Amino acid sequence: MVKAAVMVGPGAPVEVREFPTPRLEEGAALLRTLYSEVCGTDVHLHAGHLAGVPYPLIPGHVNVGEIAEIRGRVVDLNGDPLREGQVVTFLDVHETCGHCWFCTVAKASTRCPQRRVYGITYSAEEGLLGGWAEMVYLKPGVKILPLPEEVPPERFIGAGCGLPTAMHALERAEIALGDTVVVQGSGPVGLSCAILAQLSGATEVIVIGGPEARLAQARRIGADLTLDITTTGAEERLEQVLARTHGRGADVTIEATGVPQAVNEGLALTRDAGRYVIVGQYTDVGDIQVNPHRDINRKHLEIRGSWGSDFSHFWRGLRVLAKHGERYRWEEFVSGRYGLEEADRALADVREQRAVKAIIDPRK
Ligand SMILES: [Zn+2]
Ligand SMILES: [Zn+2]
């Protein structure tokens, strides 16, 4: 039998249930979970903020584990056969069709209507398809990536899904060498954005967020200035950013907060003819008012959304971890490890922002 933490419905306590050990179909693999993560999406899932979620489900969309069993020939992206005992991760997004209008014409596979996501759009009734479990069933066709030797599992999961999400946002941000970048939000996505902004050539990175434990991480990874939303007002923050940019504002601002009102502030913080990337508004938590003349048109502002991530962001993220992992030590974002029985406490700690990064360790 395999134990898994199951989200039975919005607001209900997470239950640990037992599932039969699955029999593998041809081309499938079974992963023995080392770590899964608790990300903001899981908090939204638990609050019932996402539409069409097939409760009950096993959460956990970014995972790392050891291959316990393989049936038939299963290869990685380079065509190399995978073997039992290997430490791997896999792309949570599965069954992106490659044939629909979004896949082929828009080349925006994150909007493919066929896509299924481990830990989000699969029900527990369909099998062990989420990482808050001792084992994860990797269906044929799931994109599996061995962890590079330089990347310990703890570091990989410390970066978690925040890293590929940030990789996508940074691609959208098109930062130039010498830019001043403001990152709104100091959760896992914001922190990875602050790292990638530096790697992209930004010479001044300002992180706005809180609480202090998260801002301490922002300074550790090289933020030039942190502004705590719990002790400063929006006016004061704007003044500070203007003071460091000769009164112009940031060249690029990246929103990673999940709070709609942060967008008003972000528009103000960005310079005329600058760029604003919105990545943190993953669920619908309300409307805001903007002045289209003052905030967008007269500013000649470019505003871009960034939704989810695809395999390229995942793959490139792993390369970044292999090259820059020692310098930024993503594993230090992990502020708590929780067993399957402690999933509710993990969700609460992420929701209340007591955690920087909470991870699930089914072996605990
Ligand atoms: Zn996530
Ligand atoms: Zn498609």
JSON list of C-alpha atoms and ligand atoms in Angstrom, two decimals, residues 37 39-42 61-62 92 120 161-162 165, ligand 1:
[
{"chain": "A", "resi": 37, "resn": "GLU", "atom": "CA", "xyz": [6.34, 21.11, -2.13]},
{"chain": "A", "resi": 39, "resn": "CYS", "atom": "CA", "xyz": [3.14, 26.24, -3.09]},
{"chain": "A", "resi": 40, "resn": "GLY", "atom": "CA", "xyz": [0.66, 29.09, -3.26]},
{"chain": "A", "resi": 41, "resn": "THR", "atom": "CA", "xyz": [-1.38, 27.10, -5.77]},
{"chain": "A", "resi": 42, "resn": "ASP", "atom": "CA", "xyz": [-1.99, 24.41, -3.15]},
{"chain": "A", "resi": 61, "resn": "HIS", "atom": "CA", "xyz": [2.88, 19.33, -8.69]},
{"chain": "A", "resi": 62, "resn": "VAL", "atom": "CA", "xyz": [6.63, 19.78, -8.41]},
{"chain": "A", "resi": 92, "resn": "ASP", "atom": "CA", "xyz": [3.82, 18.35, -13.87]},
{"chain": "A", "resi": 120, "resn": "ILE", "atom": "CA", "xyz": [-3.93, 19.99, -9.77]},
{"chain": "A", "resi": 161, "resn": "CYS", "atom": "CA", "xyz": [7.78, 25.53, -8.94]},
{"chain": "A", "resi": 162, "resn": "GLY", "atom": "CA", "xyz": [8.77, 29.11, -8.14]},
{"chain": "A", "resi": 165, "resn": "THR", "atom": "CA", "xyz": [7.41, 30.22, -13.00]},
{"chain": "B", "resi": 1, "resn": "ZN", "atom": "ZN", "xyz": [3.27, 25.55, -7.71]}
]
